[in-house]
């Protein structure tokens, strides 16, 4: 928790949206999504890309510092303060859910609970999109190994690295539609290399 508060304190500006958010926005528009939930909204760098297209956004964020930064940058939307493990924060179901670079920070039990909680808050025919680090990321296999494909970095951040097999295993019960690699430029610093993420798309069948 302290790591993320310190991390957000260092980032006192609103950065450009990630390429992943731009891709998710295009998917949501194509599917006529009107409202979305953003677990791990941070300081809102990805929220505005949806809002500008008329999509209503609700966020969840563990860091009070990040929420304060979002407010200072004019993000006037509902943001629940707390960890995703406390979902649901409301009983609403959403047309879409987008969570960028969050699920890989959770352990196995937390990941599966997070998926179930997101799925429960998704309307029938709704879409949820996740981005996660993959084994193609440069830091895969580095740091202290905690479990299979699960490592702790020198900063104390625990990361789970997905591959095709583990994506199928975790997401198959939640309407897995597609997954593909996304090369995410480091827009905060041109000196840093781009990052390989995997975008995972799920659709909730109409019961």
Backbone as a printed PyTorch tensor [residue, N CA C, xyz], in Angstrom:
tensor([[[  0.8410,  -1.2040,   0.0000],
         [  0.0000,   0.0000,   0.0000],
         [  0.8730,   1.2500,   0.0000]],

        [[  1.9140,   1.2560,   0.8770],
         [  2.8090,   2.4190,   0.9660],
         [  3.5400,   2.6450,  -0.3520]],

        [[  3.8970,   1.5360,  -1.0290],
         [  4.6010,   1.6520,  -2.3100],
         [  3.7590,   2.4120,  -3.3210]],

        [[  2.4610,   2.0820,  -3.4030],
         [  1.6060,   2.7210,  -4.3910],
         [  1.3240,   4.1730,  -4.0390]],

        [[  1.1830,   4.4760,  -2.7510],
         [  1.0000,   5.8720,  -2.3560],
         [  2.2260,   6.6850,  -2.7690]],

        [[  3.4250,   6.1460,  -2.4980],
         [  4.6590,   6.8530,  -2.8640],
         [  4.7790,   6.9870,  -4.3750]],

        [[  4.3910,   5.9300,  -5.0830],
         [  4.4650,   5.9550,  -6.5370],
         [  3.5830,   7.0470,  -7.1220]],

        [[  2.3660,   7.1730,  -6.6070],
         [  1.4420,   8.1920,  -7.1240],
         [  1.8880,   9.5940,  -6.7070]],

        [[  2.5080,   9.7120,  -5.5350],
         [  2.9960,  11.0200,  -5.1030],
         [  4.0650,  11.5570,  -6.0520]],

        [[  4.8170,  10.6440,  -6.6600],
         [  5.8670,  11.0590,  -7.5960],
         [  5.2860,  11.5080,  -8.9350]],

        [[  4.0460,  11.1270,  -9.2180],
         [  3.4420,  11.3920, -10.5290],
         [  2.3410,  12.4330, -10.3710]],

        [[  2.7220,  13.6710, -10.3350],
         [  1.7760,  14.7360, -10.0370],
         [  1.1330,  15.3220, -11.2930]],

        [[  1.1840,  14.5960, -12.3920],
         [  0.5620,  15.0950, -13.6170],
         [ -0.2740,  13.9930, -14.2520]],

        [[ -1.1900,  14.3880, -15.1260],
         [ -2.0060,  13.4330, -15.8600],
         [ -1.2900,  13.0610, -17.1500]],

        [[ -0.9950,  11.8040, -17.3200],
         [ -0.2880,  11.3540, -18.5060],
         [ -1.2670,  10.9610, -19.6050]],

        [[ -0.7120,  10.7140, -20.7780],
         [ -1.5320,  10.2450, -21.8970],
         [ -2.1380,   8.8820, -21.5490]],

        [[ -3.2980,   8.5580, -22.1360],
         [ -3.8650,   7.2280, -21.9020],
         [ -2.9720,   6.1540, -22.5100]],

        [[ -3.0420,   4.9670, -21.9590],
         [ -2.2980,   3.8450, -22.5240],
         [ -2.8930,   3.4410, -23.8660]],

        [[ -2.0770,   2.8270, -24.7030],
         [ -2.5890,   2.2990, -25.9730],
         [ -3.6510,   1.2330, -25.7120]],

        [[ -3.4830,   0.5030, -24.6050],
         [ -4.4650,  -0.5330, -24.2630],
         [ -5.8390,   0.0730, -24.0100]],

        [[ -5.8820,   1.2200, -23.3290],
         [ -7.1600,   1.8850, -23.0710],
         [ -7.7930,   2.3640, -24.3730]],

        [[ -6.9730,   2.8450, -25.2840],
         [ -7.4860,   3.3000, -26.5790],
         [ -8.0850,   2.1340, -27.3570]],

        [[ -7.4170,   0.9750, -27.3170],
         [ -7.9500,  -0.2280, -27.9720],
         [ -9.2550,  -0.6710, -27.3050]],

        [[ -9.2810,  -0.6400, -25.9670],
         [-10.4880,  -1.0340, -25.2340],
         [-11.6410,  -0.1050, -25.5640]],

        [[-11.3510,   1.1940, -25.6640],
         [-12.3830,   2.1770, -26.0260],
         [-13.0010,   1.8510, -27.3750]],

        [[-12.1600,   1.4940, -28.3380],
         [-12.6660,   1.1480, -29.6720],
         [-13.5590,  -0.0920, -29.6240]],

        [[-13.1620,  -1.0670, -28.8150],
         [-13.9720,  -2.2930, -28.6680],
         [-15.3120,  -1.9520, -28.0290]],

        [[-15.2790,  -1.1610, -26.9680],
         [-16.5130,  -0.7970, -26.2730],
         [-17.4590,  -0.0060, -27.1820]],

        [[-16.9190,   0.9030, -27.9700],
         [-17.7570,   1.6700, -28.8920],
         [-18.3960,   0.7430, -29.9230]],

        [[-17.6020,  -0.1940, -30.4330],
         [-18.1160,  -1.1520, -31.4180],
         [-19.2410,  -2.0050, -30.8340]],

        [[-19.1760,  -2.2580, -29.5260],
         [-20.1860,  -3.0980, -28.8610],
         [-21.2940,  -2.2590, -28.2100]],

        [[-21.3240,  -0.9660, -28.4890],
         [-22.3640,  -0.0480, -27.9770],
         [-22.4110,  -0.0100, -26.4450]],

        [[-21.2550,  -0.0800, -25.8280],
         [-21.1570,  -0.0080, -24.3630],
         [-21.4160,   1.4230, -23.9030]],

        [[-22.2810,   1.5860, -22.9140],
         [-22.6700,   2.9150, -22.4350],
         [-22.0520,   3.2770, -21.0840]],

        [[-21.7560,   2.2740, -20.2720],
         [-21.1700,   2.5540, -18.9560],
         [-20.1900,   1.4560, -18.5830]],

        [[-19.1000,   1.8440, -17.9140],
         [-18.0550,   0.8800, -17.5790],
         [-17.5580,   1.0910, -16.1530]],

        [[-17.0050,   0.0190, -15.6120],
         [-16.3300,   0.0430, -14.3220],
         [-14.8370,  -0.1100, -14.5660]],

        [[-14.0350,   0.7460, -13.9180],
         [-12.5790,   0.6940, -14.0460],
         [-11.9610,   0.3620, -12.6880]],

        [[-11.7920,  -0.9120, -12.3590],
         [-11.0530,  -1.2680, -11.1380],
         [ -9.5820,  -0.9150, -11.3090]],

        [[ -9.0210,  -0.2420, -10.3080],
         [ -7.6400,   0.2080, -10.4190],
         [ -7.5180,   1.4070, -11.3400]],

        [[ -8.4060,   2.3720, -11.1470],
         [ -8.4500,   3.5350, -12.0440],
         [ -7.2370,   4.4410, -11.8730]],

        [[ -6.5260,   4.3170, -10.7420],
         [ -5.3570,   5.1580, -10.5100],
         [ -5.7360,   6.6250, -10.4470]],

        [[ -4.9180,   7.4620, -11.0810],
         [ -5.2030,   8.8990, -11.0930],
         [ -5.9560,   9.3090, -12.3560]],

        [[ -6.4790,   8.3080, -13.0780],
         [ -7.4130,   8.6010, -14.1500],
         [ -6.8340,   8.7460, -15.5340]],

        [[ -5.6140,   8.3300, -15.7490],
         [ -5.0070,   8.5480, -17.0690],
         [ -5.7940,   7.8630, -18.1760]],

        [[ -6.4640,   6.7440, -17.8490],
         [ -7.2170,   6.0180, -18.8720],
         [ -8.6920,   6.3730, -18.9200]],

        [[ -9.1910,   7.0530, -17.9040],
         [-10.6370,   7.2950, -17.8130],
         [-11.1350,   8.2500, -18.8960]],

        [[-10.3680,   9.2950, -19.1650],
         [-10.8600,  10.3480, -20.0500],
         [-11.0780,   9.8740, -21.4840]],

        [[-10.3150,   8.8550, -21.9040],
         [-10.4700,   8.3530, -23.2680],
         [-11.8680,   7.7530, -23.4700]],

        [[-12.4390,   7.2200, -22.3950],
         [-13.8080,   6.6910, -22.4650],
         [-14.8370,   7.8120, -22.3020]],

        [[-14.5930,   8.6840, -21.3320],
         [-15.5260,   9.7760, -21.0500],
         [-15.7180,  10.6610, -22.2790]],

        [[-14.6180,  10.9130, -23.0000],
         [-14.6850,  11.7730, -24.1860],
         [-15.5740,  11.1760, -25.2840]],

        [[-15.8120,   9.8800, -25.2140],
         [-16.6850,   9.2180, -26.1950],
         [-18.0910,   8.9860, -25.6380]],

        [[-18.4010,   9.6340, -24.5130],
         [-19.7470,   9.5650, -23.9720],
         [-20.0350,   8.3360, -23.1300]],

        [[-18.9940,   7.6030, -22.7480],
         [-19.1770,   6.4190, -21.9050],
         [-19.0900,   6.8420, -20.4400]],

        [[-20.0680,   6.4610, -19.6460],
         [-20.0450,   6.7590, -18.2120],
         [-19.0490,   5.8390, -17.5200]],

        [[-18.2130,   6.4360, -16.6620],
         [-17.1400,   5.6880, -16.0080],
         [-17.3010,   5.7540, -14.4940]],

        [[-17.1570,   4.6040, -13.8510],
         [-17.0550,   4.5090, -12.3980],
         [-15.7340,   3.8160, -12.0820]],

        [[-15.0080,   4.3300, -11.0870],
         [-13.7010,   3.7660, -10.7660],
         [-13.6280,   3.1290,  -9.3960]],

        [[-12.6250,   2.2980,  -9.2140],
         [-12.2450,   1.7550,  -7.9140],
         [-10.7430,   1.9800,  -7.7780]],

        [[-10.3140,   2.5050,  -6.6320],
         [ -8.8850,   2.7820,  -6.4470],
         [ -8.4980,   2.6500,  -4.9800]],

        [[ -7.4040,   1.9220,  -4.7340],
         [ -6.9380,   1.6900,  -3.3740],
         [ -6.1930,   2.8960,  -2.7990]],

        [[ -5.6060,   3.7130,  -3.6690],
         [ -4.7580,   4.8210,  -3.2210],
         [ -5.5450,   6.1350,  -3.1200]],

        [[ -5.6190,   6.6760,  -1.9080],
         [ -6.2700,   7.9760,  -1.7090],
         [ -5.4980,   9.0630,  -2.4460]],

        [[ -4.1760,   8.9430,  -2.4790],
         [ -3.3510,   9.9160,  -3.2020],
         [ -3.7250,   9.9540,  -4.6740]],

        [[ -3.9320,   8.7830,  -5.2690],
         [ -4.3110,   8.7150,  -6.6850],
         [ -5.6780,   9.3460,  -6.9160]],

        [[ -6.6140,   9.0830,  -6.0200],
         [ -7.9450,   9.6770,  -6.1550],
         [ -7.8600,  11.1960,  -6.0540]],

        [[ -7.0630,  11.6960,  -5.1140],
         [ -6.8770,  13.1440,  -4.9750],
         [ -6.2920,  13.7400,  -6.2500]],

        [[ -5.3270,  13.0380,  -6.8560],
         [ -4.7350,  13.5080,  -8.1080],
         [ -5.7860,  13.5410,  -9.2210]],

        [[ -6.6260,  12.5060,  -9.2600],
         [ -7.6970,  12.4680, -10.2670],
         [ -8.6250,  13.6640, -10.1070]],

        [[ -8.9830,  13.9770,  -8.8760],
         [ -9.8710,  15.1190,  -8.6160],
         [ -9.1910,  16.4320,  -9.0170]],

        [[ -7.9140,  16.5730,  -8.7050],
         [ -7.1820,  17.7980,  -9.0550],
         [ -7.0990,  17.9820, -10.5620]],

        [[ -7.1400,  16.8630, -11.2730],
         [ -7.0760,  16.9110, -12.7330],
         [ -8.4580,  16.9280, -13.3730]],

        [[ -9.4910,  17.2290, -12.5710],
         [-10.8260,  17.4650, -13.1110],
         [-11.6460,  16.2280, -13.3900]],

        [[-11.2760,  15.1030, -12.7920],
         [-12.0280,  13.8720, -13.0260],
         [-13.1910,  13.7950, -12.0370]],

        [[-14.3520,  14.2290, -12.5030],
         [-15.5390,  14.3270, -11.6500],
         [-16.4720,  13.1490, -11.9330]],

        [[-16.0470,  11.9770, -11.4940],
         [-16.8280,  10.7490, -11.6840],
         [-16.8410,   9.9830, -10.3650]],

        [[-17.7450,   9.0200, -10.2040],
         [-17.7190,   8.2120,  -8.9780],
         [-16.4520,   7.3540,  -8.9150]],

        [[-15.7250,   7.4570,  -7.8010],
         [-14.5570,   6.5980,  -7.5640],
         [-14.6660,   6.0310,  -6.1530]],

        [[-14.7550,   4.7290,  -6.0580],
         [-14.7960,   4.0760,  -4.7490],
         [-13.3790,   3.9000,  -4.2300]],

        [[-13.1680,   4.2640,  -2.9600],
         [-11.8430,   4.1440,  -2.3510],
         [-11.7390,   2.8230,  -1.6100]],

        [[-10.8680,   1.9390,  -2.1000],
         [-10.6650,   0.6590,  -1.4430],
         [-10.0310,  -0.3430,  -2.3880]],

        [[ -9.6380,  -1.5090,  -1.8710],
         [ -9.0190,  -2.5390,  -2.7090],
         [-10.0660,  -3.3240,  -3.4890]],

        [[ -9.6560,  -3.8770,  -4.6220],
         [-10.6080,  -4.6360,  -5.4320],
         [-11.1010,  -5.8770,  -4.6940]],

        [[-10.3520,  -6.3460,  -3.7150],
         [-10.8260,  -7.5130,  -2.9650],
         [-12.0770,  -7.2000,  -2.1440]],

        [[-12.3990,  -5.9020,  -1.9970],
         [-13.6330,  -5.5140,  -1.2990],
         [-14.8200,  -5.3430,  -2.2490]],

        [[-14.6310,  -5.6430,  -3.5230],
         [-15.7520,  -5.5880,  -4.4650],
         [-16.8350,  -6.5730,  -4.0240]],

        [[-18.1080,  -6.2260,  -4.3140],
         [-18.5910,  -5.0200,  -5.0060],
         [-18.7740,  -3.8430,  -4.0560]],

        [[-18.5300,  -2.6440,  -4.5770],
         [-18.7560,  -1.4100,  -3.8140],
         [-20.1660,  -0.8800,  -4.0470]],

        [[-20.7990,  -1.3510,  -5.1090],
         [-22.2130,  -1.0510,  -5.3320],
         [-22.8590,  -2.2730,  -5.9740]],

        [[-24.1600,  -2.2570,  -6.1270],
         [-24.8410,  -3.4330,  -6.6840],
         [-25.2070,  -3.2420,  -8.1470]],

        [[-24.5600,  -2.2860,  -8.7930],
         [-24.8420,  -2.0080, -10.1970],
         [-24.1510,  -3.0220, -11.1030]],

        [[-24.7840,  -3.3320, -12.2240],
         [-24.1350,  -4.0960, -13.2780],
         [-23.8030,  -3.1610, -14.4360]],

        [[-22.6550,  -3.3840, -15.0540],
         [-22.1250,  -2.4800, -16.0770],
         [-22.0830,  -3.1560, -17.4480]],

        [[-22.1550,  -2.3230, -18.4890],
         [-22.0220,  -2.8320, -19.8580],
         [-20.6090,  -3.3450, -20.1190]],

        [[-19.6340,  -2.7250, -19.4610],
         [-18.2390,  -3.0960, -19.6920],
         [-17.3870,  -2.8910, -18.4570]],

        [[-16.2960,  -3.6270, -18.4010],
         [-15.3030,  -3.4710, -17.3410],
         [-13.9360,  -3.4660, -18.0000]],

        [[-13.1040,  -2.4920, -17.6150],
         [-11.7340,  -2.4230, -18.1300],
         [-10.7750,  -2.2760, -16.9570]],

        [[ -9.8320,  -3.1910, -16.8730],
         [ -8.8460,  -3.1340, -15.7950],
         [ -7.4570,  -3.2880, -16.3940]],

        [[ -6.6800,  -2.2150, -16.2900],
         [ -5.3460,  -2.1800, -16.8950],
         [ -4.2670,  -2.4310, -15.8390]],

        [[ -3.4430,  -3.4550, -16.1030],
         [ -2.2290,  -3.7050, -15.3180],
         [ -2.5000,  -3.8600, -13.8230]],

        [[ -3.5700,  -4.5750, -13.5020],
         [ -3.9080,  -4.8040, -12.1010],
         [ -3.9240,  -6.2810, -11.7430]],

        [[ -4.5170,  -7.1110, -12.5790],
         [ -4.7500,  -8.5040, -12.1930],
         [ -3.4470,  -9.2480, -11.8990]],

        [[ -2.3640,  -8.8540, -12.5560],
         [ -1.0950,  -9.5530, -12.3150],
         [ -0.4570,  -9.1860, -10.9700]],

        [[ -1.0350,  -8.2030, -10.2680],
         [ -0.5430,  -7.8310,  -8.9350],
         [ -1.1740,  -8.6820,  -7.8290]],

        [[ -2.0970,  -9.5530,  -8.2040],
         [ -2.8400, -10.3500,  -7.2390],
         [ -2.3230, -11.7890,  -7.2050]],

        [[ -2.4730, -12.4280,  -6.0500],
         [ -2.1140, -13.8410,  -5.9810],
         [ -3.2330, -14.6820,  -6.5990]],

        [[ -3.0380, -15.9880,  -6.6700],
         [ -3.9870, -16.8290,  -7.3960],
         [ -5.4050, -16.7260,  -6.8380]],

        [[ -5.5270, -16.8170,  -5.5330],
         [ -6.8570, -16.7320,  -4.9200],
         [ -7.5080, -15.3880,  -5.2030]],

        [[ -6.7150, -14.3020,  -5.0860],
         [ -7.2390, -12.9580,  -5.3350],
         [ -7.6090, -12.7630,  -6.7970]],

        [[ -6.8190, -13.3280,  -7.7160],
         [ -7.1190, -13.1870,  -9.1440],
         [ -8.4630, -13.8140,  -9.4800]],

        [[ -8.6820, -15.0160,  -8.9990],
         [ -9.9280, -15.7100,  -9.3040],
         [-11.1280, -15.0260,  -8.6540]],

        [[-10.9230, -14.4990,  -7.4470],
         [-12.0080, -13.7690,  -6.7880],
         [-12.3150, -12.4790,  -7.5430]],

        [[-11.2610, -11.8010,  -8.0030],
         [-11.4210, -10.5640,  -8.7720],
         [-12.1990, -10.8270, -10.0620]],

        [[-11.8540, -11.8940, -10.7560],
         [-12.5680, -12.2460, -11.9810],
         [-14.0410, -12.5260, -11.6990]],

        [[-14.3090, -13.2700, -10.6310],
         [-15.6860, -13.5820, -10.2770],
         [-16.4540, -12.3150,  -9.9360]],

        [[-15.8280, -11.4200,  -9.1680],
         [-16.4820, -10.1730,  -8.7680],
         [-16.7750,  -9.2950,  -9.9800]],

        [[-15.8180,  -9.2030, -10.9050],
         [-16.0440,  -8.4190, -12.1220],
         [-17.1700,  -9.0350, -12.9500]],

        [[-17.1400, -10.3400, -13.0930],
         [-18.1600, -11.0390, -13.8800],
         [-19.5510, -10.8180, -13.2850]],

        [[-19.6210, -10.8330, -11.9530],
         [-20.9030, -10.6160, -11.2750],
         [-21.4560,  -9.2190, -11.5450]],

        [[-20.5580,  -8.2410, -11.7640],
         [-21.0010,  -6.8650, -11.9960],
         [-21.1440,  -6.5280, -13.4820]],

        [[-21.0330,  -7.5430, -14.3150],
         [-21.1630,  -7.3570, -15.7560],
         [-22.5720,  -7.7530, -16.2040]],

        [[-23.1800,  -6.8870, -17.0090],
         [-24.5020,  -7.2120, -17.5520],
         [-24.3910,  -8.3670, -18.5450]],

        [[-25.4540,  -9.1340, -18.7140],
         [-25.4660, -10.1230, -19.7920],
         [-25.1590,  -9.4330, -21.1330]],

        [[-24.3640, -10.0820, -21.9490],
         [-23.8660,  -9.5430, -23.2190],
         [-22.8140,  -8.4570, -23.0260]],

        [[-22.4080,  -8.2080, -21.7850],
         [-21.3700,  -7.2160, -21.5220],
         [-19.9780,  -7.7760, -21.7610]],

        [[-19.0140,  -6.8570, -21.8760],
         [-17.6250,  -7.2340, -22.1520],
         [-16.7150,  -6.7480, -21.0330]],

        [[-15.7830,  -7.5970, -20.6340],
         [-14.7480,  -7.1410, -19.7160],
         [-13.3820,  -7.3970, -20.3510]],

        [[-12.5140,  -6.3990, -20.1820],
         [-11.2030,  -6.4040, -20.8190],
         [-10.1410,  -6.1830, -19.7510]],

        [[ -9.1570,  -7.0620, -19.7500],
         [ -8.0550,  -6.9590, -18.8010],
         [ -6.7450,  -6.8670, -19.5710]],

        [[ -5.7960,  -6.1060, -19.0410],
         [ -4.4350,  -6.1820, -19.5600],
         [ -3.5360,  -6.6660, -18.4360]],

        [[ -2.5790,  -7.4960, -18.8010],
         [ -1.6980,  -8.0950, -17.8140],
         [ -0.3010,  -8.2690, -18.4050]],

        [[  0.6970,  -8.2960, -17.5350],
         [  2.0400,  -8.6140, -18.0190],
         [  2.0640, -10.0870, -18.4270]],

        [[  2.9080, -10.3750, -19.3970],
         [  3.0200, -11.7380, -19.8850],
         [  4.4610, -12.2110, -19.7260]],

        [[  4.6720, -13.4470, -20.0850],
         [  6.0320, -13.9830, -20.0200],
         [  6.9600, -13.3060, -21.0170]],

        [[  6.3950, -12.5270, -21.9530],
         [  7.2190, -11.7810, -22.8850],
         [  7.8000, -10.5150, -22.2990]],

        [[  7.3790, -10.1610, -21.0800],
         [  7.8790,  -8.9400, -20.4330],
         [  9.3430,  -9.1310, -20.0230]],

        [[ 10.1400,  -8.0490, -20.0980],
         [ 11.5820,  -8.1820, -19.8230],
         [ 11.8990,  -8.6020, -18.3930]],

        [[ 10.9890,  -8.3520, -17.4470],
         [ 11.3080,  -8.7070, -16.0560],
         [ 10.8410, -10.1010, -15.6680]],

        [[ 10.3190, -10.8430, -16.6530],
         [  9.8910, -12.2070, -16.3290],
         [ 11.0910, -13.0410, -15.8710]],

        [[ 10.8930, -13.7610, -14.7870],
         [ 11.9420, -14.6280, -14.2710],
         [ 12.9590, -13.9340, -13.4000]],

        [[ 12.7680, -12.6350, -13.1640],
         [ 13.7230, -11.8740, -12.3440],
         [ 13.1320, -11.6170, -10.9620]],

        [[ 13.9890, -11.5260,  -9.9730],
         [ 13.5390, -11.3080,  -8.6040],
         [ 13.3380, -12.6320,  -7.8840]],

        [[ 12.7120, -12.5560,  -6.7470],
         [ 12.4840, -13.7390,  -5.9040],
         [ 11.2620, -14.5050,  -6.4040]],

        [[ 11.4400, -15.7790,  -6.7250],
         [ 10.3150, -16.5820,  -7.1920],
         [  9.4710, -17.0370,  -6.0090]],

        [[  8.1810, -16.7210,  -6.0720],
         [  7.2440, -17.0650,  -5.0090],
         [  6.4370, -18.3110,  -5.3410]],

        [[  6.2030, -18.5140,  -6.6320],
         [  5.4080, -19.6490,  -7.1110],
         [  5.6400, -19.7390,  -8.6120]],

        [[  4.9780, -20.6690,  -9.2610],
         [  5.1290, -20.7930, -10.7140],
         [  4.6950, -19.5020, -11.4030]],

        [[  5.6280, -18.8720, -12.1420],
         [  5.3830, -17.6410, -12.9000],
         [  4.9850, -16.4600, -12.0100]],

        [[  5.3680, -16.5130, -10.7440],
         [  4.9960, -15.4720,  -9.7600],
         [  6.2670, -15.0270,  -9.0490]],

        [[  6.6220, -13.7350,  -9.1920],
         [  7.8990, -13.2190,  -8.7090],
         [  7.7130, -11.9350,  -7.9110]],

        [[  8.6530, -11.6870,  -7.0070],
         [  8.6810, -10.4360,  -6.2530],
         [  9.8720,  -9.6090,  -6.7140]],

        [[  9.6190,  -8.3700,  -7.1400],
         [ 10.6780,  -7.5010,  -7.6360],
         [ 11.4890,  -6.9290,  -6.4750]],

        [[ 12.5740,  -6.2500,  -6.8170],
         [ 13.4160,  -5.6380,  -5.7790],
         [ 12.6720,  -4.5410,  -5.0290]],

        [[ 11.6150,  -3.9870,  -5.6210],
         [ 10.8010,  -2.9720,  -4.9560],
         [  9.7140,  -3.5870,  -4.0740]],

        [[  9.6530,  -4.9020,  -4.0580],
         [  8.6560,  -5.5740,  -3.2370],
         [  7.3130,  -5.7740,  -3.9110]],

        [[  7.2530,  -5.4990,  -5.2260],
         [  6.0030,  -5.6950,  -5.9760],
         [  5.9460,  -7.1380,  -6.4660]],

        [[  4.8190,  -7.7970,  -6.2020],
         [  4.6390,  -9.1870,  -6.6130],
         [  3.8880,  -9.2290,  -7.9390]],

        [[  4.4400,  -9.9680,  -8.9050],
         [  3.8940,  -9.9940, -10.2560],
         [  3.6640, -11.4360, -10.7140]],

        [[  2.4820, -11.6760, -11.2660],
         [  2.1910, -12.9690, -11.8860],
         [  2.2140, -12.7840, -13.4000]],

        [[  2.9350, -13.6600, -14.0970],
         [  3.1120, -13.5410, -15.5420],
         [  2.2730, -14.5970, -16.2550]],

        [[  1.3230, -14.1350, -17.0490],
         [  0.4210, -15.0290, -17.7640],
         [  1.0500, -15.5610, -19.0560]],

        [[  0.5780, -16.7310, -19.4830],
         [  0.8240, -17.2300, -20.8310],
         [ -0.4940, -17.8020, -21.3490]],

        [[ -0.4910, -18.3490, -22.5500],
         [ -1.7350, -18.8170, -23.1630],
         [ -2.4310, -19.8730, -22.2950]],

        [[ -1.6460, -20.7580, -21.7010],
         [ -2.2250, -21.8320, -20.8880],
         [ -2.9010, -21.2870, -19.6360]],

        [[ -2.2210, -20.3840, -18.9250],
         [ -2.7880, -19.8580, -17.6830],
         [ -3.9480, -18.8980, -17.9580]],

        [[ -3.9260, -18.2100, -19.0970],
         [ -5.0710, -17.3740, -19.4830],
         [ -6.3060, -18.2590, -19.6690]],

        [[ -6.1340, -19.3460, -20.4050],
         [ -7.2640, -20.2530, -20.6230],
         [ -7.7580, -20.8220, -19.2950]],

        [[ -6.8310, -21.1810, -18.4420],
         [ -7.1960, -21.7730, -17.1590],
         [ -7.9940, -20.8020, -16.2920]],

        [[ -7.5460, -19.5460, -16.2030],
         [ -8.1910, -18.5690, -15.3090],
         [ -9.4640, -17.9660, -15.9080]],

        [[ -9.4990, -17.7870, -17.2230],
         [-10.5720, -16.9950, -17.8330],
         [-11.6340, -17.8190, -18.5530]],

        [[-11.3960, -19.1140, -18.7390],
         [-12.3300, -19.9120, -19.5550],
         [-13.7400, -19.9450, -18.9800]],

        [[-13.8610, -19.8430, -17.6530],
         [-15.1890, -19.8660, -17.0280],
         [-15.8600, -18.4940, -17.0010]],

        [[-15.1850, -17.4930, -17.5620],
         [-15.7090, -16.1250, -17.5160],
         [-15.8930, -15.5470, -18.9150]],

        [[-16.2230, -16.4180, -19.8660],
         [-16.5740, -15.9590, -21.2120],
         [-15.4020, -15.5220, -22.0580]],

        [[-14.2670, -16.1940, -21.9110],
         [-13.0730, -15.8330, -22.6840],
         [-13.3770, -15.8300, -24.1770]],

        [[-13.1110, -14.6990, -24.8220],
         [-13.3540, -14.5300, -26.2550],
         [-12.0460, -14.5100, -27.0330]],

        [[-11.0660, -13.7650, -26.5140],
         [ -9.8280, -13.5720, -27.2650],
         [ -8.7420, -13.0670, -26.3260]],

        [[ -7.5050, -13.2890, -26.7250],
         [ -6.3560, -12.6800, -26.0380],
         [ -5.2550, -12.4630, -27.0690]],

        [[ -4.5590, -11.3550, -26.9310],
         [ -3.4950, -11.0370, -27.8800],
         [ -2.5010, -10.0860, -27.2240]],

        [[ -1.3090, -10.0880, -27.7670],
         [ -0.2410,  -9.2710, -27.2030],
         [ -0.3800,  -7.8140, -27.6360]],

        [[ -0.0950,  -6.9270, -26.7120],
         [ -0.1090,  -5.4930, -26.9840],
         [  1.2490,  -4.9220, -26.5880]],

        [[  1.8660,  -4.2250, -27.5250],
         [  3.1310,  -3.5470, -27.2370],
         [  2.7910,  -2.1710, -26.6950]],

        [[  3.0730,  -1.9460, -25.4250],
         [  2.6610,  -0.7120, -24.7610],
         [  3.8580,   0.2320, -24.6240]],

        [[  3.8850,   1.3290, -25.4070],
         [  5.0000,   2.2780, -25.2750],
         [  5.0460,   2.8890, -23.8830]],

        [[  6.2410,   3.1810, -23.4090],
         [  6.3860,   3.8620, -22.1220],
         [  6.2500,   5.3600, -22.3670]],

        [[  5.0430,   5.8660, -22.2180],
         [  4.7710,   7.2740, -22.5460],
         [  5.2730,   8.2320, -21.4730]],

        [[  5.6100,   7.6890, -20.2970],
         [  6.1470,   8.5330, -19.2360],
         [  7.6030,   8.8870, -19.4740]],

        [[  8.2980,   8.0280, -20.2230],
         [  9.7120,   8.2620, -20.4680],
         [ 10.1080,   7.6270, -21.7920]],

        [[ 10.5840,   8.4570, -22.7100],
         [ 10.9760,   7.9510, -24.0290],
         [ 12.2530,   7.1210, -23.9500]],

        [[ 12.9660,   7.2130, -22.8140],
         [ 14.2130,   6.4710, -22.6610],
         [ 13.9820,   5.0260, -22.2470]],

        [[ 12.7540,   4.7110, -21.8040],
         [ 12.4720,   3.3550, -21.3410],
         [ 11.8360,   2.5460, -22.4600]],

        [[ 12.1420,   1.2450, -22.5070],
         [ 11.5850,   0.4090, -23.5780],
         [ 10.0860,   0.2000, -23.4150]],

        [[  9.4530,  -0.1940, -24.5090],
         [  8.0320,  -0.5210, -24.4380],
         [  7.8530,  -1.8130, -23.6460]],

        [[  6.6200,  -2.0730, -23.2500],
         [  6.3080,  -3.2150, -22.3950],
         [  5.3470,  -4.1440, -23.1320]],

        [[  5.5720,  -5.4300, -23.0120],
         [  4.6520,  -6.3950, -23.6120],
         [  3.5360,  -6.7260, -22.6140]],

        [[  2.3240,  -6.3890, -22.9910],
         [  1.1530,  -6.7600, -22.2150],
         [  0.3260,  -7.7510, -23.0260]],

        [[ -0.5390,  -8.4550, -22.3450],
         [ -1.5430,  -9.2730, -23.0100],
         [ -2.9090,  -8.6820, -22.7090]],

        [[ -3.7060,  -8.4670, -23.7440],
         [ -5.0760,  -7.9960, -23.5740],
         [ -6.0050,  -9.2070, -23.6560]],

        [[ -6.8590,  -9.3210, -22.6550],
         [ -7.7620, -10.4710, -22.5430],
         [ -9.2050,  -9.9540, -22.5890]],

        [[-10.0030, -10.4890, -23.4940],
         [-11.3740, -10.0340, -23.6970],
         [-12.3410, -11.1630, -23.3440]],

        [[-13.3170, -10.8370, -22.5090],
         [-14.3440, -11.8000, -22.1120],
         [-15.7360, -11.2040, -22.3710]],

        [[-16.6790, -12.0850, -22.6530],
         [-18.0720, -11.6590, -22.8620],
         [-18.9920, -12.5300, -22.0070]],

        [[-19.9170, -11.8840, -21.3420],
         [-20.8650, -12.6050, -20.4860],
         [-22.0850, -12.9940, -21.3100]],

        [[-22.3280, -14.2840, -21.3840],
         [-23.4750, -14.7600, -22.1600],
         [-24.7860, -14.3410, -21.5030]],

        [[-25.7900, -14.1600, -22.3440],
         [-27.1200, -13.8580, -21.8310],
         [-27.7540, -15.1520, -21.3520]],

        [[-28.1290, -15.1640, -20.0820],
         [-28.6850, -16.3880, -19.4900],
         [-30.1720, -16.4630, -19.7680]]])
